[in-house]
CSV table of C-alpha atoms and ligand atoms in Angstrom, one decimal:
chain,number,residue,atom,x,y,z
B,1,UNK,CA,97.2,-85.2,153.1
B,2,UNK,CA,93.6,-84.8,152.1
B,3,UNK,CA,92.5,-83.7,148.7
B,4,UNK,CA,92.7,-80.0,147.7
B,5,UNK,CA,90.2,-78.5,145.3
B,6,UNK,CA,91.5,-75.4,143.5
B,7,UNK,CA,89.5,-75.6,140.3
B,8,UNK,CA,86.4,-73.5,141.2
B,9,UNK,CA,86.2,-71.7,137.9
B,10,UNK,CA,85.5,-75.2,136.4
B,11,UNK,CA,82.8,-76.0,138.9
B,12,UNK,CA,82.1,-75.5,142.6
B,13,UNK,CA,81.2,-77.9,145.4
B,14,UNK,CA,77.5,-77.7,146.4
B,15,UNK,CA,76.6,-75.9,149.5
B,16,UNK,CA,75.0,-78.0,152.3
B,17,UNK,CA,72.0,-75.7,152.4
B,18,UNK,CA,71.5,-76.1,148.6
B,19,UNK,CA,71.5,-79.9,149.0
B,20,UNK,CA,69.0,-79.6,151.8
B,21,UNK,CA,66.7,-77.4,149.7
B,22,UNK,CA,66.9,-79.8,146.8
B,23,UNK,CA,66.2,-82.9,148.9
B,24,UNK,CA,63.2,-81.2,150.5
B,25,UNK,CA,61.8,-80.4,147.0
B,26,UNK,CA,62.6,-83.9,145.7
B,27,UNK,CA,60.8,-85.5,148.7
B,28,UNK,CA,57.8,-83.2,149.0
B,29,UNK,CA,57.3,-81.4,145.7
B,30,UNK,CA,57.4,-84.0,143.0
B,31,UNK,CA,54.2,-82.7,141.3
B,32,UNK,CA,54.4,-81.6,137.7
B,33,UNK,CA,54.5,-77.8,137.8
B,34,UNK,CA,52.0,-77.7,134.9
B,35,UNK,CA,49.4,-79.8,136.8
B,36,UNK,CA,46.5,-77.8,138.1
B,37,UNK,CA,46.0,-79.8,141.3
B,38,UNK,CA,47.7,-78.9,144.6
B,39,UNK,CA,50.8,-81.0,143.9
B,40,UNK,CA,51.4,-79.2,140.7
B,41,UNK,CA,50.6,-75.8,142.1
B,42,UNK,CA,53.1,-76.3,144.9
B,43,UNK,CA,55.9,-77.1,142.5
B,44,UNK,CA,54.9,-74.2,140.3
B,45,UNK,CA,55.1,-71.9,143.3
B,46,UNK,CA,58.6,-73.1,144.0
B,47,UNK,CA,59.7,-72.3,140.4
B,48,UNK,CA,58.1,-68.9,140.4
B,49,UNK,CA,59.6,-68.0,143.8
B,50,UNK,CA,63.0,-69.1,142.6
B,51,UNK,CA,62.6,-66.8,139.5
B,52,UNK,CA,61.7,-63.9,141.8
B,53,UNK,CA,64.7,-64.5,144.0
B,54,UNK,CA,67.1,-64.5,141.1
B,55,UNK,CA,65.4,-61.4,139.6
B,56,UNK,CA,65.5,-59.6,142.9
B,57,UNK,CA,69.3,-59.9,143.2
B,58,UNK,CA,69.8,-58.9,139.6
B,59,UNK,CA,67.4,-56.0,140.0
B,60,UNK,CA,65.4,-57.1,137.0
B,61,UNK,CA,61.8,-58.3,136.4
B,62,UNK,CA,61.2,-62.0,137.0
B,63,UNK,CA,59.7,-62.3,133.5
B,64,UNK,CA,63.2,-61.6,132.2
B,65,UNK,CA,64.7,-64.8,133.7
B,66,UNK,CA,64.3,-68.0,131.6
B,67,UNK,CA,65.5,-71.2,133.1
B,68,UNK,CA,67.8,-73.3,130.8
B,69,UNK,CA,69.9,-76.4,131.4
B,70,UNK,CA,73.1,-74.3,131.5
B,71,UNK,CA,74.8,-71.3,130.1
B,72,UNK,CA,75.9,-73.0,127.0
B,73,UNK,CA,72.3,-73.7,126.1
B,74,UNK,CA,71.4,-70.1,126.8
B,75,UNK,CA,74.2,-68.7,124.7
B,76,UNK,CA,73.4,-71.0,121.8
B,77,UNK,CA,69.8,-70.0,121.9
B,78,UNK,CA,70.3,-66.3,122.2
B,79,UNK,CA,72.9,-65.9,119.5
B,80,UNK,CA,71.1,-68.3,117.1
B,81,UNK,CA,67.8,-66.5,117.5
B,82,UNK,CA,69.4,-63.1,116.8
B,83,UNK,CA,70.9,-64.3,113.6
B,84,UNK,CA,67.9,-66.3,112.5
B,85,UNK,CA,65.1,-63.9,113.4
B,86,UNK,CA,66.5,-60.5,114.2
B,87,UNK,CA,68.3,-59.8,111.0
B,88,UNK,CA,71.7,-59.5,112.6
B,89,UNK,CA,74.5,-59.4,110.0
B,90,UNK,CA,77.6,-59.2,112.2
B,91,UNK,CA,78.8,-60.7,115.4
B,92,UNK,CA,81.6,-58.8,117.2
B,93,UNK,CA,83.3,-61.0,119.8
B,94,UNK,CA,86.8,-62.0,120.8
B,95,UNK,CA,89.1,-65.0,120.5
B,96,UNK,CA,89.2,-65.2,124.3
B,97,UNK,CA,85.6,-66.3,124.7
B,98,UNK,CA,84.6,-69.6,126.1
B,99,UNK,CA,84.0,-72.2,123.4
B,100,UNK,CA,80.3,-72.0,124.2
B,101,UNK,CA,80.4,-68.6,122.5
B,102,UNK,CA,83.2,-69.0,120.1
B,103,UNK,CA,82.0,-72.2,118.4
B,104,UNK,CA,78.4,-70.9,118.3
B,105,UNK,CA,79.6,-67.7,116.6
B,106,UNK,CA,81.7,-69.7,114.1
B,107,UNK,CA,78.9,-72.0,113.3
B,108,UNK,CA,76.4,-69.2,112.8
B,109,UNK,CA,78.8,-67.2,110.7
B,110,UNK,CA,79.3,-70.2,108.4
B,111,UNK,CA,75.7,-71.2,108.2
B,112,UNK,CA,74.2,-67.7,107.7
B,113,UNK,CA,77.2,-66.1,106.0
B,114,UNK,CA,77.3,-63.2,108.4
B,115,UNK,CA,80.4,-61.2,109.4
B,116,UNK,CA,82.4,-62.4,112.4
B,117,UNK,CA,84.7,-59.9,113.8
B,118,UNK,CA,87.2,-60.4,116.6
B,119,UNK,CA,88.3,-57.5,118.9
B,120,UNK,CA,92.2,-57.5,119.1
B,121,UNK,CA,93.7,-58.7,122.4
B,122,UNK,CA,96.2,-56.5,124.1
B,123,UNK,CA,99.5,-57.9,125.7
B,124,UNK,CA,97.8,-57.5,129.1
B,125,UNK,CA,95.2,-60.1,128.1
B,126,UNK,CA,92.5,-57.4,127.9
B,127,UNK,CA,90.5,-56.4,124.9
B,128,UNK,CA,91.2,-53.3,122.8
B,129,UNK,CA,88.0,-51.3,123.5
B,130,UNK,CA,89.1,-48.5,121.3
B,131,UNK,CA,88.9,-50.9,118.4
B,132,UNK,CA,85.4,-51.9,119.6
B,133,UNK,CA,84.4,-48.2,119.8
B,134,UNK,CA,85.4,-47.6,116.2
B,135,UNK,CA,84.0,-50.7,114.7
B,136,UNK,CA,80.6,-50.2,116.3
B,137,UNK,CA,80.2,-47.0,114.3
B,138,UNK,CA,79.8,-49.0,111.1
B,139,UNK,CA,76.2,-49.1,110.1
B,140,UNK,CA,75.7,-52.8,110.1
B,141,UNK,CA,73.2,-54.7,112.3
B,142,UNK,CA,75.4,-56.1,115.0
B,143,UNK,CA,75.4,-58.1,118.2
B,144,UNK,CA,78.4,-57.9,120.5
B,145,UNK,CA,79.1,-61.0,122.5
B,146,UNK,CA,81.8,-60.7,125.2
B,147,UNK,CA,82.4,-62.3,128.5
B,148,UNK,CA,82.4,-60.4,131.8
B,149,UNK,CA,85.3,-62.3,133.3
B,150,UNK,CA,87.5,-64.7,131.4
B,151,UNK,CA,87.3,-68.2,132.9
B,152,UNK,CA,91.0,-69.1,132.1
B,153,UNK,CA,92.9,-66.0,133.1
B,154,UNK,CA,90.4,-63.9,135.1
B,155,UNK,CA,90.7,-60.7,133.0
B,156,UNK,CA,87.7,-58.4,133.5
B,157,UNK,CA,85.6,-56.6,130.9
B,158,UNK,CA,84.3,-53.1,131.7
B,159,UNK,CA,80.7,-54.0,130.9
B,160,UNK,CA,79.4,-50.6,131.8
B,161,UNK,CA,81.6,-49.1,129.1
B,162,UNK,CA,80.8,-51.8,126.5
B,163,UNK,CA,77.1,-51.5,127.3
B,164,UNK,CA,77.2,-47.7,126.8
B,165,UNK,CA,79.0,-48.2,123.5
B,166,UNK,CA,76.5,-50.7,122.3
B,167,UNK,CA,73.5,-48.5,123.4
B,168,UNK,CA,75.1,-45.5,121.6
B,169,UNK,CA,75.3,-47.4,118.4
B,170,UNK,CA,72.0,-49.3,118.8
B,171,UNK,CA,73.9,-52.6,118.9
B,172,UNK,CA,72.7,-55.6,121.0
B,173,UNK,CA,75.0,-56.9,123.8
B,174,UNK,CA,75.1,-60.5,124.9
B,175,UNK,CA,77.3,-60.9,128.0
B,176,UNK,CA,78.6,-64.2,129.2
B,177,UNK,CA,78.4,-63.6,132.9
B,178,UNK,CA,79.1,-67.2,133.9
B,179,UNK,CA,82.1,-66.4,136.0
B,180,UNK,CA,80.6,-63.4,137.7
B,181,UNK,CA,77.0,-64.3,138.6
B,182,UNK,CA,76.9,-64.8,142.3
B,183,UNK,CA,80.4,-63.4,142.7
B,184,UNK,CA,79.8,-59.8,141.8
B,185,UNK,CA,76.7,-57.6,142.3
B,186,UNK,CA,75.2,-57.2,138.9
B,187,UNK,CA,72.5,-54.5,138.7
B,188,UNK,CA,70.6,-54.8,135.5
B,189,UNK,CA,68.9,-51.5,136.0
B,190,UNK,CA,72.2,-49.8,136.3
B,191,UNK,CA,73.9,-51.8,133.5
B,192,UNK,CA,71.0,-52.6,131.2
B,193,UNK,CA,72.4,-55.5,129.3
B,194,UNK,CA,70.3,-57.1,126.6
B,195,UNK,CA,71.3,-60.7,127.5
B,196,UNK,CA,73.2,-62.4,130.2
B,197,UNK,CA,73.7,-66.1,131.0
B,198,UNK,CA,74.5,-68.2,134.0
B,199,UNK,CA,75.2,-71.8,135.2
B,200,UNK,CA,74.3,-72.7,138.8
B,201,UNK,CA,77.2,-75.0,139.3
B,202,UNK,CA,79.6,-72.1,139.1
B,203,UNK,CA,78.2,-70.6,142.3
B,204,UNK,CA,77.8,-73.7,144.5
B,205,UNK,CA,74.5,-74.7,143.0
B,206,UNK,CA,73.6,-77.9,141.1
B,207,UNK,CA,74.8,-78.9,137.6
B,208,UNK,CA,72.3,-79.1,134.7
B,209,UNK,CA,70.5,-75.8,135.5
B,210,UNK,CA,71.2,-72.2,134.5
B,211,UNK,CA,69.3,-69.3,133.2
B,212,UNK,CA,69.2,-66.7,130.5
B,213,UNK,CA,68.4,-63.1,131.2
B,214,UNK,CA,66.5,-61.6,128.2
B,215,UNK,CA,65.8,-57.9,128.4
B,216,UNK,CA,62.0,-57.5,128.3
B,217,UNK,CA,62.2,-55.2,125.3
B,218,UNK,CA,63.5,-58.0,123.1
B,219,UNK,CA,61.4,-61.0,122.2
B,220,UNK,CA,63.0,-64.3,121.1
B,221,UNK,CA,61.4,-67.3,119.4
B,222,UNK,CA,61.3,-70.5,121.5
B,223,UNK,CA,64.4,-72.5,122.1
B,224,UNK,CA,62.2,-75.7,122.4
B,225,UNK,CA,58.6,-76.1,121.4
B,226,UNK,CA,56.1,-78.6,122.8
B,227,UNK,CA,54.7,-77.0,125.9
B,228,UNK,CA,53.9,-73.8,127.7
B,229,UNK,CA,56.7,-73.9,130.2
B,230,UNK,CA,59.0,-70.9,130.5
B,231,UNK,CA,56.4,-68.7,128.8
B,232,UNK,CA,56.5,-71.2,125.9
B,233,UNK,CA,60.1,-70.3,125.3
B,234,UNK,CA,61.6,-73.5,126.6
B,235,UNK,CA,59.1,-76.4,126.5
B,236,UNK,CA,59.6,-79.4,128.7
B,237,UNK,CA,58.8,-80.3,132.3
B,238,UNK,CA,60.9,-78.1,134.6
B,239,UNK,CA,63.5,-79.6,137.0
B,240,UNK,CA,61.9,-78.1,140.1
B,241,UNK,CA,64.6,-79.3,142.5
B,242,UNK,CA,67.4,-78.0,140.4
B,243,UNK,CA,65.7,-74.6,140.0
B,244,UNK,CA,65.1,-74.4,143.7
B,245,UNK,CA,68.7,-75.4,144.4
B,246,UNK,CA,70.0,-72.7,142.0
B,247,UNK,CA,67.9,-70.0,143.6
B,248,UNK,CA,69.1,-71.0,147.1
B,249,UNK,CA,72.7,-70.9,146.0
B,250,UNK,CA,72.2,-67.6,144.3
B,251,UNK,CA,70.6,-66.1,147.4
B,252,UNK,CA,73.3,-67.4,149.7
B,253,UNK,CA,76.0,-66.1,147.3
B,254,UNK,CA,74.5,-62.6,147.4
B,255,UNK,CA,73.9,-62.6,151.2
B,256,UNK,CA,77.6,-63.5,151.7
B,257,UNK,CA,79.0,-61.8,148.6
B,258,UNK,CA,81.1,-59.0,150.3
B,259,UNK,CA,82.4,-61.3,153.0
B,260,UNK,CA,83.4,-64.1,150.6
B,261,UNK,CA,84.9,-61.6,148.1
B,262,UNK,CA,87.1,-60.3,150.9
B,263,UNK,CA,88.1,-63.7,152.1
B,264,UNK,CA,88.8,-65.2,148.7
B,265,UNK,CA,90.8,-62.1,147.7
B,266,UNK,CA,93.0,-62.7,150.8
B,267,UNK,CA,93.5,-66.3,149.9
B,268,UNK,CA,94.5,-65.3,146.3
B,269,UNK,CA,96.9,-62.7,147.6
B,270,UNK,CA,98.4,-65.2,149.9
B,271,UNK,CA,98.8,-67.7,147.1
B,272,UNK,CA,100.5,-65.1,144.9
B,273,UNK,CA,103.0,-64.0,147.5
B,274,UNK,CA,103.8,-67.6,148.5
B,275,UNK,CA,104.3,-68.5,144.8
B,276,UNK,CA,106.5,-65.5,144.2
B,277,UNK,CA,108.7,-66.4,147.2
B,278,UNK,CA,109.0,-70.0,146.1
B,279,UNK,CA,109.5,-69.7,142.4
B,280,UNK,CA,111.8,-67.1,141.0
B,281,UNK,CA,110.7,-65.9,137.6
B,282,UNK,CA,107.0,-66.9,138.0
B,283,UNK,CA,104.6,-64.7,136.0
B,284,UNK,CA,100.9,-64.0,136.4
B,285,UNK,CA,99.1,-64.3,133.1
B,286,UNK,CA,96.6,-61.4,132.6
B,287,UNK,CA,96.5,-58.0,134.3
B,288,UNK,CA,94.1,-56.8,136.9
B,289,UNK,CA,92.4,-60.2,137.3
B,290,UNK,CA,89.2,-61.3,139.0
B,291,UNK,CA,89.5,-62.1,142.7
B,292,UNK,CA,89.0,-65.9,142.5
B,293,UNK,CA,91.1,-66.7,139.4
B,294,UNK,CA,94.9,-66.9,139.2
B,295,UNK,CA,96.7,-68.0,136.1
B,296,UNK,CA,100.4,-68.5,136.4
B,297,UNK,CA,103.3,-69.2,134.1
B,298,UNK,CA,105.9,-71.3,135.8
B,299,UNK,CA,109.6,-71.1,135.2
B,300,UNK,CA,110.0,-74.9,134.9
B,301,UNK,CA,112.2,-76.8,132.5
B,302,UNK,CA,110.6,-78.7,129.7
B,303,UNK,CA,111.0,-82.1,131.4
B,304,UNK,CA,109.0,-80.8,134.4
B,305,UNK,CA,106.4,-79.2,132.2
B,306,UNK,CA,105.2,-82.5,130.8
B,307,UNK,CA,102.7,-84.2,133.1
B,308,UNK,CA,102.6,-81.4,135.7
B,309,UNK,CA,98.9,-81.6,136.2
B,310,UNK,CA,99.1,-85.3,136.4
B,311,UNK,CA,101.7,-85.1,139.2
B,312,UNK,CA,99.6,-82.6,141.1
B,313,UNK,CA,96.5,-84.8,140.6
B,314,UNK,CA,98.5,-87.8,142.0
B,315,UNK,CA,99.0,-85.7,145.1
B,316,UNK,CA,95.3,-85.0,145.4
B,317,UNK,CA,95.5,-81.4,144.1
B,318,UNK,CA,93.0,-80.2,141.5
B,319,UNK,CA,94.0,-77.2,139.4
B,320,UNK,CA,93.4,-76.7,135.8
B,321,UNK,CA,95.6,-76.3,132.7
B,322,UNK,CA,96.4,-72.9,131.4
B,323,UNK,CA,98.5,-74.2,128.6
B,324,UNK,CA,98.3,-77.6,127.0
B,325,UNK,CA,101.7,-79.3,127.2
B,326,UNK,CA,101.3,-80.6,130.7
B,327,UNK,CA,97.9,-82.2,130.1
B,328,UNK,CA,99.0,-84.2,127.2
B,329,UNK,CA,97.3,-82.1,124.6
B,330,UNK,CA,99.4,-80.8,121.7
B,331,UNK,CA,97.5,-77.5,121.4
B,332,UNK,CA,98.1,-74.5,123.8
B,333,UNK,CA,95.1,-72.9,125.5
B,334,UNK,CA,93.3,-70.8,122.9
B,335,UNK,CA,93.2,-68.0,125.4
B,336,UNK,CA,96.9,-67.9,126.3
B,337,UNK,CA,97.8,-68.4,122.7
B,338,UNK,CA,96.3,-65.0,121.9
B,339,UNK,CA,98.7,-63.0,124.0
B,340,UNK,CA,101.6,-65.0,125.3
B,341,UNK,CA,104.9,-65.3,123.3
B,342,UNK,CA,106.0,-68.5,121.8
B,343,UNK,CA,108.6,-68.9,124.5
B,344,UNK,CA,106.1,-68.3,127.3
B,345,UNK,CA,103.7,-70.8,125.8
B,346,UNK,CA,106.4,-73.5,126.0
B,347,UNK,CA,106.5,-73.1,129.8
B,348,UNK,CA,103.6,-74.6,131.9
B,349,UNK,CA,100.8,-72.3,132.8
B,350,UNK,CA,98.2,-73.4,135.3
B,351,UNK,CA,94.9,-71.9,136.5
B,352,UNK,CA,94.2,-71.9,140.2
B,353,UNK,CA,90.7,-70.8,141.1
B,354,UNK,CA,89.4,-70.3,144.6
B,355,UNK,CA,86.2,-70.4,146.6
B,356,UNK,CA,85.3,-69.5,150.2
B,357,UNK,CA,85.8,-73.2,151.1
B,358,UNK,CA,89.6,-72.9,150.5
B,359,UNK,CA,92.0,-72.2,153.3
B,360,UNK,CA,95.6,-71.0,153.6
B,361,UNK,CA,96.5,-74.6,154.4
B,362,UNK,CA,95.2,-75.6,150.9
B,363,UNK,CA,97.5,-73.1,149.4
B,364,UNK,CA,100.5,-74.4,151.5
B,365,UNK,CA,99.6,-77.9,150.4
B,366,UNK,CA,99.5,-76.9,146.8
B,367,UNK,CA,102.8,-75.0,146.9
B,368,UNK,CA,104.6,-77.8,148.7
B,369,UNK,CA,103.3,-80.2,146.1
B,370,UNK,CA,104.5,-77.9,143.3
B,371,UNK,CA,107.9,-77.6,144.9
B,372,UNK,CA,108.3,-81.3,145.1
B,373,UNK,CA,107.8,-81.8,141.4
Z,1,LIG,N1,81.2,-69.4,129.8
Z,1,LIG,C1,82.2,-69.4,130.7
Z,1,LIG,C2,82.9,-68.1,130.9
Z,1,LIG,C3,82.5,-70.5,131.4
Z,1,LIG,O1,83.5,-70.5,132.3
Z,1,LIG,C4,81.7,-71.7,131.2
Z,1,LIG,C5,82.1,-73.0,131.8
Z,1,LIG,O2,83.2,-73.2,132.1
Z,1,LIG,C6,80.7,-71.6,130.2
Z,1,LIG,C7,80.5,-70.5,129.6
Z,1,LIG,C8,79.8,-72.8,130.0
Z,1,LIG,O3,79.1,-73.2,131.1
Z,1,LIG,P1,78.3,-74.6,131.1
Z,1,LIG,O4,79.2,-75.7,130.7
Z,1,LIG,O5,77.8,-74.7,132.5
Z,1,LIG,O6,77.2,-74.4,130.1
């Protein structure tokens, strides 16, 4: 049996068209985009056209897109800047965030002695937005930092609602859109976020490149100084081929978005029904989850729990841990620990995440492997 990749929330395989675009740029457009001669101008044109492509699909202005090396960098920059130079005194976030957000918030709260408030998590794995509504009424200069879709369990945030609450209370909203960029249509005119972040490798683009969306009404100090690249906000010679690859991946993702969404949803539904037929007592972690992420709690005994991922890996199947026991770590997932009971946490949870490259045969292979453990 060949290998089966079901870990697309961690990263995605590059699309052939993306590799092709990148190779073309590597071969033909090696000029430094800051050079004024034709080689440089050609590379610069590629970068600006990539920026326009991304802005087009997000319905924002291209000046609002700043290329970064990934979403972690963008999140670190945005949140640090707000605390350092925008007089923010409180961050409202949740314990379900990716560590890129969680650790940044904790570091900033400690360094600048600002308030750090966590929105309570409901038993469904969703956030208590009533709590958010109430707490935003306090008159303290605040930024809200919440993810659009949770990368471990796939729960979805109503960003329109959160955005309206933030606007009503004149609070800034930083949204970690890493799991939804290229997978959902995000219209930044309709949902006027203040900040959003993305990593290209989550939508079949290259690693080492991402972007920050910074609403044009907000000005941030540079992330890196030492050059005029990215409007002087992130100095350093641009990775032209990666930027071009990201824009190509973003464009293809949007052209095929509806088709892929439908296809991947079918694959996920098939996986759920096959799992339910094969394993009595199986539970899905999180309610109303995103179409490409499935987190399950398996009714396995403790001896089967240990080394579960290891056994799947031996069979060539890549999924991800949802709880820790089976990957050798003593700590449970920080996300599951927020809403599962102690008993549930003892059982193995795994995250299966799909892409349009997956087939029903992949699911059959995965379930057969799981049955044989
Ligand atoms: N936010 C979310 C929701 C993620 O899933 C990830 C990556 O797993 C990140 C942030 C960080 O992305 P990167 O490591 O590409 O910076």
